Amino acid sequence: MAAAFEKRHPSTRIELILAGSQVLRTQIEHGAPAAVFASADLAHADALRRAGLLYPYEVFARNRLVAVVPASAAVAGLRDLARPGTKIVVAAASVPAGRYTSELLASLPAAHPDGAELAKTLRANVVSEETNVRAVLSKVVLGEADAGFVYATDVAAAREVRAVPLPEAGGIRVEYAIGVVARRPRQAEAQAFCAFVRGEEGQAVLRRFGFEP
Amino acid sequence: LPAGLWLASSVLVAFILLPLGALFFVLPPRELLEHLASPAALRALGVTLKTTFVATALAVLLGTPLAYVLARGTFRGRELLDSLVDLPVTIPPVVVGVALLLAFGRRGLLGRTLDLWGYPVPFTAAAVVMAQLFIASPFFVKAARAGFEGVDGRLEAAARTLGASRWRVFWTITVPLARPALVSGILLAWARALSEFGATMMFAGNFPGRTQTLTLAVMTALESDLDAAVAVAALSLVLALLALLAAKTLAGRPGAARA
């Protein structure tokens, strides 16, 4: 994305600081000289907004929560993950992917007649709460866990694993926000980058990596 | 000593003390205590004390014979063996975690068999202990070796000529004389196990009450609640500080080593 932008704007250099949304937010709160903030959820963008550190943001991509399993595993849906002895790895509730996973499990009782039981057995199968979604994926890729809850885009980039779509997660909105950090130099360039990401070319890049508009 | 020397050395001390001190002053003491009394923090403390205790005990149990061999043995490859023992200190802990998975993981060299026998290692408290043992044992072995080397071999030989068995000589002569070094090694290994994070995260995962140690709790809290993270970090700092102070005091006790 940055490379594509720089090709269009040869006079601008993009420097990417890549980390979890919470870490980036903390850095901005403590004065990191960032021009643009892109967040994996709206909550962190909202928090910076309330603190007056971010100008109005916009959603630039969407994603879906899926179950990731080894490519050869006979898993068609959530019920197969509730079998006893299945090792499930999730993201901790303190990171966005973990929050979405909690939302998914909490929504089961209302969605299925036996949803409460299903949610209970799934929770009992959880063996680890990772501090980032990548670690969830790697535990499944390494074969240590039988399944994990991650984003569809994570699975698209990984080998030897496949995504199991979760109709139950249909109501969970995974949205990514981008906005210009308030009172920092290079506002015009920052604006241009946000517009680029949300524009045709930026969206094409995101689509290539499995994001939805 | 000249004042300039004091001044120069105070720079590094201040550089280390300021951030560590900040951990205690950023929160009002009441809030700090509230976070520490939270079930999550207490559970992490419980897991930490249990696993580090077992890991340190294993380091002593398995490390003492090794340290003795390194100190008293005369064989080819002794220094090579010594370097191997030190290796874990120089490898990034995350790499150690991956290596442990490749050996003891479900698809690992040994782990495959363990899994078949019904003893899967990853995601268990045993995995936490193994990660800590791997990272922390060199600290004990190094200190113990130095301690054994400091014991005058003639004392041991004299005891042997008086008819004492090797075993008896070891317990009545060698261990008491090397005690300060042994104790300091134990505490250093414990302090290192306490702060272990990378290998544990990779190999044992992060599950509250089972594999989530204090450092893992800090990392987890850091994603959402900076205050809670700071409180737990302050707690681990106090534990580590106590261990180091105890190590210094006990190791520095005069008399024993020179007896």
PDB file of C-alpha atoms in Angstrom, chain B residues 120-231:
ATOM      1  CA  PRO B 120       0.802 -33.689  25.609  1.00  0.00           C
ATOM      2  CA  VAL B 121       3.208 -31.026  26.862  1.00  0.00           C
ATOM      3  CA  PRO B 122       2.287 -27.691  25.202  1.00  0.00           C
ATOM      4  CA  PHE B 123      -0.317 -25.531  26.965  1.00  0.00           C
ATOM      5  CA  THR B 124       0.364 -27.182  30.339  1.00  0.00           C
ATOM      6  CA  ALA B 125       2.039 -25.944  33.516  1.00  0.00           C
ATOM      7  CA  ALA B 126       4.770 -28.489  32.775  1.00  0.00           C
ATOM      8  CA  ALA B 127       5.516 -26.567  29.574  1.00  0.00           C
ATOM      9  CA  VAL B 128       5.901 -23.367  31.610  1.00  0.00           C
ATOM     10  CA  VAL B 129       8.350 -25.143  33.922  1.00  0.00           C
ATOM     11  CA  MET B 130      10.331 -26.525  30.976  1.00  0.00           C
ATOM     12  CA  ALA B 131      10.636 -23.099  29.366  1.00  0.00           C
ATOM     13  CA  GLN B 132      11.835 -21.609  32.658  1.00  0.00           C
ATOM     14  CA  LEU B 133      14.242 -24.473  33.304  1.00  0.00           C
ATOM     15  CA  PHE B 134      15.746 -24.086  29.842  1.00  0.00           C
ATOM     16  CA  ILE B 135      16.309 -20.362  30.227  1.00  0.00           C
ATOM     17  CA  ALA B 136      17.231 -20.190  33.900  1.00  0.00           C
ATOM     18  CA  SER B 137      19.311 -23.298  34.623  1.00  0.00           C
ATOM     19  CA  PRO B 138      22.582 -21.883  33.176  1.00  0.00           C
ATOM     20  CA  PHE B 139      22.538 -19.210  35.874  1.00  0.00           C
ATOM     21  CA  PHE B 140      22.591 -21.873  38.566  1.00  0.00           C
ATOM     22  CA  VAL B 141      25.105 -24.142  36.817  1.00  0.00           C
ATOM     23  CA  LYS B 142      27.534 -21.260  36.278  1.00  0.00           C
ATOM     24  CA  ALA B 143      27.359 -20.083  39.872  1.00  0.00           C
ATOM     25  CA  ALA B 144      27.581 -23.624  41.252  1.00  0.00           C
ATOM     26  CA  ARG B 145      30.590 -24.443  39.081  1.00  0.00           C
ATOM     27  CA  ALA B 146      32.381 -21.332  40.308  1.00  0.00           C
ATOM     28  CA  GLY B 147      31.452 -22.294  43.855  1.00  0.00           C
ATOM     29  CA  PHE B 148      32.792 -25.849  43.520  1.00  0.00           C
ATOM     30  CA  GLU B 149      35.982 -24.580  41.893  1.00  0.00           C
ATOM     31  CA  GLY B 150      36.513 -22.255  44.841  1.00  0.00           C
ATOM     32  CA  VAL B 151      36.598 -25.183  47.253  1.00  0.00           C
ATOM     33  CA  ASP B 152      40.161 -26.247  48.020  1.00  0.00           C
ATOM     34  CA  GLY B 153      40.617 -29.721  46.550  1.00  0.00           C
ATOM     35  CA  ARG B 154      43.105 -30.606  49.316  1.00  0.00           C
ATOM     36  CA  LEU B 155      40.354 -30.381  51.941  1.00  0.00           C
ATOM     37  CA  GLU B 156      38.295 -32.915  50.000  1.00  0.00           C
ATOM     38  CA  ALA B 157      41.348 -35.130  49.519  1.00  0.00           C
ATOM     39  CA  ALA B 158      42.161 -34.956  53.231  1.00  0.00           C
ATOM     40  CA  ALA B 159      38.656 -36.017  54.143  1.00  0.00           C
ATOM     41  CA  ARG B 160      38.924 -38.924  51.702  1.00  0.00           C
ATOM     42  CA  THR B 161      42.180 -40.128  53.293  1.00  0.00           C
ATOM     43  CA  LEU B 162      40.398 -40.108  56.638  1.00  0.00           C
ATOM     44  CA  GLY B 163      37.988 -42.641  55.199  1.00  0.00           C
ATOM     45  CA  ALA B 164      35.000 -40.513  54.248  1.00  0.00           C
ATOM     46  CA  SER B 165      33.093 -41.659  51.173  1.00  0.00           C
ATOM     47  CA  ARG B 166      32.867 -39.382  48.103  1.00  0.00           C
ATOM     48  CA  TRP B 167      29.210 -38.829  48.869  1.00  0.00           C
ATOM     49  CA  ARG B 168      29.933 -37.847  52.458  1.00  0.00           C
ATOM     50  CA  VAL B 169      32.773 -35.530  51.424  1.00  0.00           C
ATOM     51  CA  PHE B 170      30.489 -33.826  48.942  1.00  0.00           C
ATOM     52  CA  TRP B 171      27.800 -33.149  51.530  1.00  0.00           C
ATOM     53  CA  THR B 172      29.998 -32.317  54.528  1.00  0.00           C
ATOM     54  CA  ILE B 173      32.880 -30.464  52.861  1.00  0.00           C
ATOM     55  CA  THR B 174      32.093 -29.329  49.319  1.00  0.00           C
ATOM     56  CA  VAL B 175      28.504 -28.148  49.665  1.00  0.00           C
ATOM     57  CA  PRO B 176      28.973 -26.188  52.911  1.00  0.00           C
ATOM     58  CA  LEU B 177      32.045 -24.438  51.514  1.00  0.00           C
ATOM     59  CA  ALA B 178      30.360 -23.649  48.199  1.00  0.00           C
ATOM     60  CA  ARG B 179      27.119 -22.661  49.901  1.00  0.00           C
ATOM     61  CA  PRO B 180      27.219 -18.903  49.202  1.00  0.00           C
ATOM     62  CA  ALA B 181      27.730 -19.510  45.492  1.00  0.00           C
ATOM     63  CA  LEU B 182      25.042 -22.205  45.428  1.00  0.00           C
ATOM     64  CA  VAL B 183      22.509 -19.974  47.166  1.00  0.00           C
ATOM     65  CA  SER B 184      23.270 -17.049  44.925  1.00  0.00           C
ATOM     66  CA  GLY B 185      22.951 -19.338  41.888  1.00  0.00           C
ATOM     67  CA  ILE B 186      19.578 -20.570  43.098  1.00  0.00           C
ATOM     68  CA  LEU B 187      18.259 -17.059  43.558  1.00  0.00           C
ATOM     69  CA  LEU B 188      19.638 -15.812  40.242  1.00  0.00           C
ATOM     70  CA  ALA B 189      18.039 -18.754  38.439  1.00  0.00           C
ATOM     71  CA  TRP B 190      14.780 -18.085  40.247  1.00  0.00           C
ATOM     72  CA  ALA B 191      14.858 -14.392  39.324  1.00  0.00           C
ATOM     73  CA  ARG B 192      15.469 -15.291  35.691  1.00  0.00           C
ATOM     74  CA  ALA B 193      12.644 -17.846  35.695  1.00  0.00           C
ATOM     75  CA  LEU B 194      10.410 -15.173  37.187  1.00  0.00           C
ATOM     76  CA  SER B 195      10.949 -12.843  34.255  1.00  0.00           C
ATOM     77  CA  GLU B 196      10.716 -15.557  31.584  1.00  0.00           C
ATOM     78  CA  PHE B 197       8.275 -14.598  28.896  1.00  0.00           C
ATOM     79  CA  GLY B 198       9.113 -15.287  25.257  1.00  0.00           C
ATOM     80  CA  ALA B 199       9.647 -19.028  25.454  1.00  0.00           C
ATOM     81  CA  THR B 200       6.677 -19.515  27.768  1.00  0.00           C
ATOM     82  CA  MET B 201       4.327 -17.608  25.471  1.00  0.00           C
ATOM     83  CA  MET B 202       5.432 -19.693  22.512  1.00  0.00           C
ATOM     84  CA  PHE B 203       5.592 -23.100  24.152  1.00  0.00           C
ATOM     85  CA  ALA B 204       3.019 -23.016  26.950  1.00  0.00           C
ATOM     86  CA  GLY B 205       0.525 -20.489  25.659  1.00  0.00           C
ATOM     87  CA  ASN B 206      -1.313 -18.052  27.870  1.00  0.00           C
ATOM     88  CA  PHE B 207      -4.197 -19.361  29.957  1.00  0.00           C
ATOM     89  CA  PRO B 208      -5.193 -17.679  33.229  1.00  0.00           C
ATOM     90  CA  GLY B 209      -4.748 -19.989  36.203  1.00  0.00           C
ATOM     91  CA  ARG B 210      -2.850 -22.610  34.222  1.00  0.00           C
ATOM     92  CA  THR B 211      -0.006 -21.149  32.185  1.00  0.00           C
ATOM     93  CA  GLN B 212      -0.391 -17.388  32.609  1.00  0.00           C
ATOM     94  CA  THR B 213       2.548 -16.174  34.694  1.00  0.00           C
ATOM     95  CA  LEU B 214       3.010 -12.611  35.944  1.00  0.00           C
ATOM     96  CA  THR B 215       4.958 -11.519  32.873  1.00  0.00           C
ATOM     97  CA  LEU B 216       2.333 -13.001  30.558  1.00  0.00           C
ATOM     98  CA  ALA B 217      -0.360 -11.261  32.605  1.00  0.00           C
ATOM     99  CA  VAL B 218       1.500  -7.977  32.099  1.00  0.00           C
ATOM    100  CA  MET B 219       1.610  -8.528  28.338  1.00  0.00           C
ATOM    101  CA  THR B 220      -2.078  -9.437  28.231  1.00  0.00           C
ATOM    102  CA  ALA B 221      -3.122  -6.462  30.352  1.00  0.00           C
ATOM    103  CA  LEU B 222      -0.926  -4.182  28.266  1.00  0.00           C
ATOM    104  CA  GLU B 223      -3.313  -4.714  25.359  1.00  0.00           C
ATOM    105  CA  SER B 224      -6.202  -3.110  27.211  1.00  0.00           C
ATOM    106  CA  ASP B 225      -5.501  -1.868  30.719  1.00  0.00           C
ATOM    107  CA  LEU B 226      -2.203  -0.051  31.148  1.00  0.00           C
ATOM    108  CA  ASP B 227      -2.843   0.500  34.879  1.00  0.00           C
ATOM    109  CA  ALA B 228      -3.289  -3.198  35.601  1.00  0.00           C
ATOM    110  CA  ALA B 229      -0.181  -3.958  33.544  1.00  0.00           C
ATOM    111  CA  VAL B 230       1.839  -1.439  35.529  1.00  0.00           C
ATOM    112  CA  ALA B 231       0.634  -2.870  38.832  1.00  0.00           C
TER     113      ALA B 231
END
